[in-house]
XYZ file of C-alpha atoms in Angstrom:
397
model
C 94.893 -106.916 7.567
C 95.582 -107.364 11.026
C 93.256 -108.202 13.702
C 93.186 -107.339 17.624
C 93.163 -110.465 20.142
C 89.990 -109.689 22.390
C 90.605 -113.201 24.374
C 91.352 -111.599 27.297
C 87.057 -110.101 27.584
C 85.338 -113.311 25.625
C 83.068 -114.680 27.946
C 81.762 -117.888 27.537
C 79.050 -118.003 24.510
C 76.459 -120.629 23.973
C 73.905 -120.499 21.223
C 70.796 -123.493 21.664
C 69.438 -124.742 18.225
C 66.291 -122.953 18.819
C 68.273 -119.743 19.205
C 70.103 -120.309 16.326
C 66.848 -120.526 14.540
C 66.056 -117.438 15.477
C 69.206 -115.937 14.838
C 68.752 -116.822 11.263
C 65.359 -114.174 11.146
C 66.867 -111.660 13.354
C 70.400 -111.323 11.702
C 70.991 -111.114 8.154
C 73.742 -112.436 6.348
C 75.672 -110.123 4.327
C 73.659 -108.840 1.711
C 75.010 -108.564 -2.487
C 73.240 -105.562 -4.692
C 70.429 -103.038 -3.692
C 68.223 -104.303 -1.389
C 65.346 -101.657 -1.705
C 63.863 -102.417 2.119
C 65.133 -104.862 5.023
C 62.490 -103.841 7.787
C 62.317 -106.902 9.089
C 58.806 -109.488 11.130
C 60.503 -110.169 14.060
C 59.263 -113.972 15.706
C 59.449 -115.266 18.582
C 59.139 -112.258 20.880
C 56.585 -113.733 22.565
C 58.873 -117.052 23.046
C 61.901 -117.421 25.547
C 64.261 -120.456 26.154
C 65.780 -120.452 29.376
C 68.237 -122.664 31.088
C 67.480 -125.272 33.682
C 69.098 -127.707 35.958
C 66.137 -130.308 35.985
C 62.371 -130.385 35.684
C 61.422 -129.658 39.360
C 58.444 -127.310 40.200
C 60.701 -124.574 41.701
C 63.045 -125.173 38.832
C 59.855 -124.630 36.437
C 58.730 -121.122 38.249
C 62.001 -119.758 38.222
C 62.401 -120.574 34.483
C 59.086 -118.625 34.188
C 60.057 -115.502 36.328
C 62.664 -115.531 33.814
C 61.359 -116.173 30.671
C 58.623 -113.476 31.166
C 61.161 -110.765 31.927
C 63.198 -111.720 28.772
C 59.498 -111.610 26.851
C 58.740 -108.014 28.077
C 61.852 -106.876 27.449
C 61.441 -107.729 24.298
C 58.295 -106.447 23.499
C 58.527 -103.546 24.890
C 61.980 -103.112 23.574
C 62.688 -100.940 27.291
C 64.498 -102.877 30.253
C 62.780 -100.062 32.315
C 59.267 -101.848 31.864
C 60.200 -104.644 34.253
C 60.568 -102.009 37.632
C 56.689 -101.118 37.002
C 54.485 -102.323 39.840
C 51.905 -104.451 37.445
C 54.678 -105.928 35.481
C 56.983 -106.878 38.885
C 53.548 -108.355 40.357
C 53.059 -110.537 37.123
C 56.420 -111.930 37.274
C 56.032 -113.767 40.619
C 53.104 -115.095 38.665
C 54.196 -115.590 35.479
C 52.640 -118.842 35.160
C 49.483 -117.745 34.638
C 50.721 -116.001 31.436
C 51.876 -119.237 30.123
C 50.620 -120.581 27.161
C 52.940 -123.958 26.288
C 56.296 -125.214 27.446
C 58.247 -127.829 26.888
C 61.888 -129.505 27.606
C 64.764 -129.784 25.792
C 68.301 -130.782 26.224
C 71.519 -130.426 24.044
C 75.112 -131.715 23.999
C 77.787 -129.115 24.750
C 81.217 -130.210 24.171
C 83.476 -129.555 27.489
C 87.206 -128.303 26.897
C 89.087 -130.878 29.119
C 92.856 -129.065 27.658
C 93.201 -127.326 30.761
C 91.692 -130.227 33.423
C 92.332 -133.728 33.692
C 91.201 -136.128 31.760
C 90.404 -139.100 34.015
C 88.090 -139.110 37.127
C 88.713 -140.007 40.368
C 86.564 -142.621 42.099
C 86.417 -144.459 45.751
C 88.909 -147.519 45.812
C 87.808 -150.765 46.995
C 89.671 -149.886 50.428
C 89.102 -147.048 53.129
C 91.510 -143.838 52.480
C 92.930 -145.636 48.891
C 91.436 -144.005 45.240
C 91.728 -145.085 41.964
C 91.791 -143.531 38.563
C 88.962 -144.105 36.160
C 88.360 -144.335 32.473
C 88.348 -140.768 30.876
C 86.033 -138.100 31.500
C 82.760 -137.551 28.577
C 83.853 -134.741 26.495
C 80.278 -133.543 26.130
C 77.260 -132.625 28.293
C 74.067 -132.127 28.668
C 72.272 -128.838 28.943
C 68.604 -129.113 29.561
C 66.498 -126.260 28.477
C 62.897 -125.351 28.667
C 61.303 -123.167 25.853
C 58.376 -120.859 27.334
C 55.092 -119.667 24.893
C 53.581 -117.569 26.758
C 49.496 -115.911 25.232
C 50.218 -112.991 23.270
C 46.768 -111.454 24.751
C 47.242 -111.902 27.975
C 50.649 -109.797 27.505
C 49.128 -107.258 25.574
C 46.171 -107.093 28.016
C 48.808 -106.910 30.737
C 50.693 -104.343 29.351
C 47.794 -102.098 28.472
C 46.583 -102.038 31.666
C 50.149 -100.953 33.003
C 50.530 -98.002 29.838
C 53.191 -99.271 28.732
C 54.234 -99.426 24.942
C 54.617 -102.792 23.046
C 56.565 -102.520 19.864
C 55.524 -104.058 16.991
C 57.057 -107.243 15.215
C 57.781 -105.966 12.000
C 61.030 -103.929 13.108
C 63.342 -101.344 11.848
C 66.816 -102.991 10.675
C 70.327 -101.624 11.522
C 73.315 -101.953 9.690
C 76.555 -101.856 11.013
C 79.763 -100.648 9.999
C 82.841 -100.908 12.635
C 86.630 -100.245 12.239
C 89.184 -101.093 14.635
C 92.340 -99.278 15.769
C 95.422 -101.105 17.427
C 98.437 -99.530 19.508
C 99.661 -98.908 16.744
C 98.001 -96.935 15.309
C 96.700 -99.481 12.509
C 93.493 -99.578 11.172
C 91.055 -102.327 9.862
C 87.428 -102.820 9.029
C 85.564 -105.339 11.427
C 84.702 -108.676 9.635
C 83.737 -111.927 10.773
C 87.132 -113.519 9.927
C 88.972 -110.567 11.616
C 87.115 -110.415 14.857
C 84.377 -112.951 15.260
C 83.673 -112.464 18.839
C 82.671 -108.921 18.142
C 80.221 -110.017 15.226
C 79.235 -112.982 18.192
C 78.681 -110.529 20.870
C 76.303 -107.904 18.631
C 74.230 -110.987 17.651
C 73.423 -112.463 20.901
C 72.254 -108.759 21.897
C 69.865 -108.538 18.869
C 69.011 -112.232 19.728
C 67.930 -111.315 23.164
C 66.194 -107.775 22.125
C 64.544 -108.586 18.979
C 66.944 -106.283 16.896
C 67.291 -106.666 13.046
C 70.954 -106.365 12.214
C 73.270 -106.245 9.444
C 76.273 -106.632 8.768
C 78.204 -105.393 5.223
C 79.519 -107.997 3.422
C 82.850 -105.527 2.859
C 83.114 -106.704 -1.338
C 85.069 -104.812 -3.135
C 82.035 -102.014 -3.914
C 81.975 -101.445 -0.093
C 85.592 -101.109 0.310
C 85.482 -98.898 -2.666
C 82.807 -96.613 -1.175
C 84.485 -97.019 2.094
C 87.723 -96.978 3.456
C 88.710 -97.809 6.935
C 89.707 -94.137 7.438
C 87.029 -92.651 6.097
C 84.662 -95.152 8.526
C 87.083 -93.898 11.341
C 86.556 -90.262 10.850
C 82.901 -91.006 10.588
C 82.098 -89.180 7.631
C 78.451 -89.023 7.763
C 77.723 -88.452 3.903
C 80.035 -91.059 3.111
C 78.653 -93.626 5.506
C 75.568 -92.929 4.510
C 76.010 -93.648 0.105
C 78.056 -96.260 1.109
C 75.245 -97.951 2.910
C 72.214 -97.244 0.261
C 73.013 -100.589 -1.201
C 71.335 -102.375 1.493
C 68.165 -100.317 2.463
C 68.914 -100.461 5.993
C 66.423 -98.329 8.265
C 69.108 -97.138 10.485
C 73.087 -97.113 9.963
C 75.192 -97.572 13.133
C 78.568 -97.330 12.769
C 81.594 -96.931 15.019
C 85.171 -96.838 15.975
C 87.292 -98.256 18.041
C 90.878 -98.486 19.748
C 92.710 -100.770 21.890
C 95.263 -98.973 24.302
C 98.743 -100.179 25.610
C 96.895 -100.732 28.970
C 93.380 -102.448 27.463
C 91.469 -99.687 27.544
C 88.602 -99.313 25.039
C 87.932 -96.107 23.718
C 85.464 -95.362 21.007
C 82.859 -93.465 19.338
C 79.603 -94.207 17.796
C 77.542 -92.494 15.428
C 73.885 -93.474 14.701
C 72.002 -92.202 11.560
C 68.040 -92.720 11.641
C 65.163 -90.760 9.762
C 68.347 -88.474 8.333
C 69.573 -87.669 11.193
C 72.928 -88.442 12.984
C 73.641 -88.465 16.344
C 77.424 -88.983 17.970
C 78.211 -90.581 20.947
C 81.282 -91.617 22.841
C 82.388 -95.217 23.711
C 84.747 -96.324 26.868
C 85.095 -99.463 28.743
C 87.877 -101.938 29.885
C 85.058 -104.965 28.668
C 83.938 -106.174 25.230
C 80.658 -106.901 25.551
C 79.610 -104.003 27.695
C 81.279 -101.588 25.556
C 79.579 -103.115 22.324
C 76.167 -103.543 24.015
C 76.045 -100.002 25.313
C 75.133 -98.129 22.182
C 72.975 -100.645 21.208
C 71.110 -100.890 24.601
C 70.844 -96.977 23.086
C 69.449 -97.616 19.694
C 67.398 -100.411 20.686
C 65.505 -97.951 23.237
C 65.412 -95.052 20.764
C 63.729 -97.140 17.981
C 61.300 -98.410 20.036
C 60.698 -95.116 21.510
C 59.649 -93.623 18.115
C 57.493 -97.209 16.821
C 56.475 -98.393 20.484
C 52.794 -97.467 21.057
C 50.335 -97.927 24.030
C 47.087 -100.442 23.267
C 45.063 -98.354 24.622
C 41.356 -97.593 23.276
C 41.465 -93.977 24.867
C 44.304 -93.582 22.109
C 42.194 -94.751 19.555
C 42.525 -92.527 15.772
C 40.733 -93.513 12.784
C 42.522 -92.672 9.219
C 41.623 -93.154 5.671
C 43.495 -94.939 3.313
C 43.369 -95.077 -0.236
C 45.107 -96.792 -1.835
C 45.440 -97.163 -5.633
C 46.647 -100.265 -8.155
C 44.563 -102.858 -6.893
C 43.711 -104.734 -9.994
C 41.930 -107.796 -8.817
C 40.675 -110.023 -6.072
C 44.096 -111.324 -5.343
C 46.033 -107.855 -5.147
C 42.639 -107.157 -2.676
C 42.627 -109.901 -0.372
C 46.922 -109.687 -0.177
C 46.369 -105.885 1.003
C 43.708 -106.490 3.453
C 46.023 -109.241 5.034
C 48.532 -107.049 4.732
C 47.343 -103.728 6.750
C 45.547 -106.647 9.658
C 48.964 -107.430 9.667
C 50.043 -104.003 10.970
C 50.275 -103.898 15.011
C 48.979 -100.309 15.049
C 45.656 -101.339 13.320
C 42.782 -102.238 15.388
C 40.502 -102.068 12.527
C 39.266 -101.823 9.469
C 36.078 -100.986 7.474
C 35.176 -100.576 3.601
C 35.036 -97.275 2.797
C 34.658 -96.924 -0.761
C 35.569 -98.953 -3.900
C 36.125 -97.531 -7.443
C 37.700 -99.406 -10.388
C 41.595 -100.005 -9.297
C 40.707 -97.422 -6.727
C 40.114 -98.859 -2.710
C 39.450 -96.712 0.372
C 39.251 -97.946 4.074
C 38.886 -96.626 7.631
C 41.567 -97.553 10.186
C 40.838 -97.593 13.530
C 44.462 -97.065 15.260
C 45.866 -97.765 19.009
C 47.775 -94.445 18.317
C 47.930 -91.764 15.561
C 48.188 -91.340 11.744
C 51.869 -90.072 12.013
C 52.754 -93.504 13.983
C 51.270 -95.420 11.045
C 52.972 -93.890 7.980
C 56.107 -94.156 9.909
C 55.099 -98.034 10.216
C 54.025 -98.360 6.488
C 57.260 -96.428 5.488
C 59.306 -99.868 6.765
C 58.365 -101.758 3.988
C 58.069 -101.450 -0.165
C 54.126 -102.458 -0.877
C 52.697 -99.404 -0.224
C 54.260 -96.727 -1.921
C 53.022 -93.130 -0.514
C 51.699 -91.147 -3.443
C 53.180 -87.645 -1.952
C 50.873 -85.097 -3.278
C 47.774 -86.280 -1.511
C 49.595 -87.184 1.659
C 47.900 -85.594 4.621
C 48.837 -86.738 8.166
C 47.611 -83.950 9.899
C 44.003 -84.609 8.379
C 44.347 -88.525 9.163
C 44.372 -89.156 5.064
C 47.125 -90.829 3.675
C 47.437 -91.843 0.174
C 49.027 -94.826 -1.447
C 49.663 -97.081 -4.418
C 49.393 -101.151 -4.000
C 53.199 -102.355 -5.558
C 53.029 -106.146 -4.679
């Protein structure tokens, strides 16, 4: 296995401990067997760390201009949202959306290869310097971490129409072979290529993205080969990946050329379909974060839904297999849980048999697509009516 030397488009990478934290939710680590569902509750969306220099008040504000853009980014899941009037307006007052904040500070280690390592001070006479005991090799990065009210969002971006995109989010697995001058060919893995693997997770870290990568065993090198992943064989891609119960499957290709160029494509397989798209940049990270700046906008395109009351559906559920006061009070929690519900009334109960009426901030389509993410509620397909706001389900937890 060989692997291609990206040093010359690694930027420089930092990851604070609260980000690794939520790395850890938002990135999965190689999954072994069938995994029948990895739709993933996103956290911290309403949450952003940002960078500061010290703990003035013009610091702080600036800190919160930024940290509220990062926030409805993510929550909206469109980079668009932050040129509307009502949302530009509420960043040069984000502090009024602010719920908590507090300061932080970490060690980063400082590479002093390529500088000297002693400092230089004044000497005890005019125009004459002296050398110093080394310089620290670490230091210190303050940070401030940013809560802001999750209603006062959502109030702000209902009143601006614009979609927020629920927490529990479709996941994306992602298969990636690379192609050197010459002409060899190997699949991406963390040993192989970390700054790739780096590079994907800092953009699901800052968009709220589930992603997964194989963990390339022997079954997955089995099921696929490096040029079978290259000539993007969409059937094959597509058994290969059952094993993990990804939502989506984005996989892609792509080659180095004598003169640094990188030229790609990408294909992207959600709800059975495929779609194909081309890949070319001379730097790493753009030409990585391009297709999924794509996917990231088309998923929350199809889940993202306006909290509006004008929009308001009701729908009936029934659902079947609920067996006792436990399996009862876990659904309930359950479908409050769902970011599309805005409520919910008793409608009927009979033996193992219960019945409710949503009320939705959207439509009946929008919420089997949402129940479809997860494995409790498994849709009993003869009585399944979307059209007629009924859907029909059994209770599996």
């Amino acid at each position: 296995m060989f692997a291609i030397n990206f040093q010359n488009w690694r930027s420089c990478l930092s990851i604070t401990r609260s980000s690794l934290l939520l790395v850890s939710v938002l990135v999965l680590p190689p999954l072994v067997g069938v995994q029948l569902s990895v739709a993933l509750q996103v956290t911290g969306l309403y949450s952003q760390q940002v960078r500061v220099s010290n703990e003035s008040n013009a610091e702080r504000t600036r800190a919160f201009h930024e940290a509220l853009a990062a926030v409805i980014v993510k929550v909206t899941g469109d980079r668009d949202a932050l040129q509307h009037p009502t949302i530009e307006r509420a960043l040069d007052n984000a502090r009024n959306y602010v719920e908590a904040m507090s300061y932080d500070s970490v060690s980063i280690a400082v590479d002093t290869s390529t500088t000297a390592a002693t400092a230089v001070e004044p000497g005890p006479e005019p125009g004459v310097v002296s050398f110093s005991a080394s310089l620290p090799d670490t230091i210190e990065q303050r940070y401030i971490d940013v809560d802001f009210s999750t209603k006062l969002i959502d109030e702000l971006l209902a009143g601006a129409n614009i979609p927020v995109w629920d927490s529990n989010r479709p996941s994306v697995l992602i298969w990636m072979v690379l192609q050197n001058e010459n002409g060899e060919r190997s699949l991406l893995t963390a040993d192989s290529n970390p700054e790739i693997i780096q590079m994907m997770q800092d953009f699901a870290l800052v968009r709220g993205l589930p992603i997964i990568f194989p963990v390339l065993d022997f079954e997955d090198r089995q099921n696929l080969s490096a040029d079978i992943l290259w000539a993007l064989d969409e059937t094959t891609i597509g058994n290969a990946s059952a094993r993990y119960g990804a939502d989506s499957v984005l996989s892609g290709r792509l080659h180095v050329t004598a003169s640094s160029e990188l030229v790609g494509l990408w294909q992207f397989i959600f709800q059975q379909q495929a779609e194909t798209f081309y890949g070319f940049d001379t730097d790493l990270q753009s030409y990585l974060h391009a297709p999924l700046e794509r996917i990231t906008a088309e998923l929350a395109g199809f889940f993202a839904i306006v909290p509006e009351f004008s929009n308001q559906q009701s729908v009936r559920l029934r659902i079947e297999g609920i067996k006792n006061l436990t399996a009862y009070s876990a659904l309930l929690g359950y479908v409050g849980n769902l970011g599309l519900v805005e409520s919910v009334t008793m409608a009927g109960l009979d033996g193992e048999r219960l019945e409710l009426d949503l009320g939705l901030l959207g439509d009946a389509q929008q919420l089997f697509e949402l129940i479809a993410l997860d494995r409790d509620l498994l849709p009993i397909e003869s009585s399944l009516n979307v059209d007629q706001a009924f859907l029909h389900y059994r209770w599996t937890r």
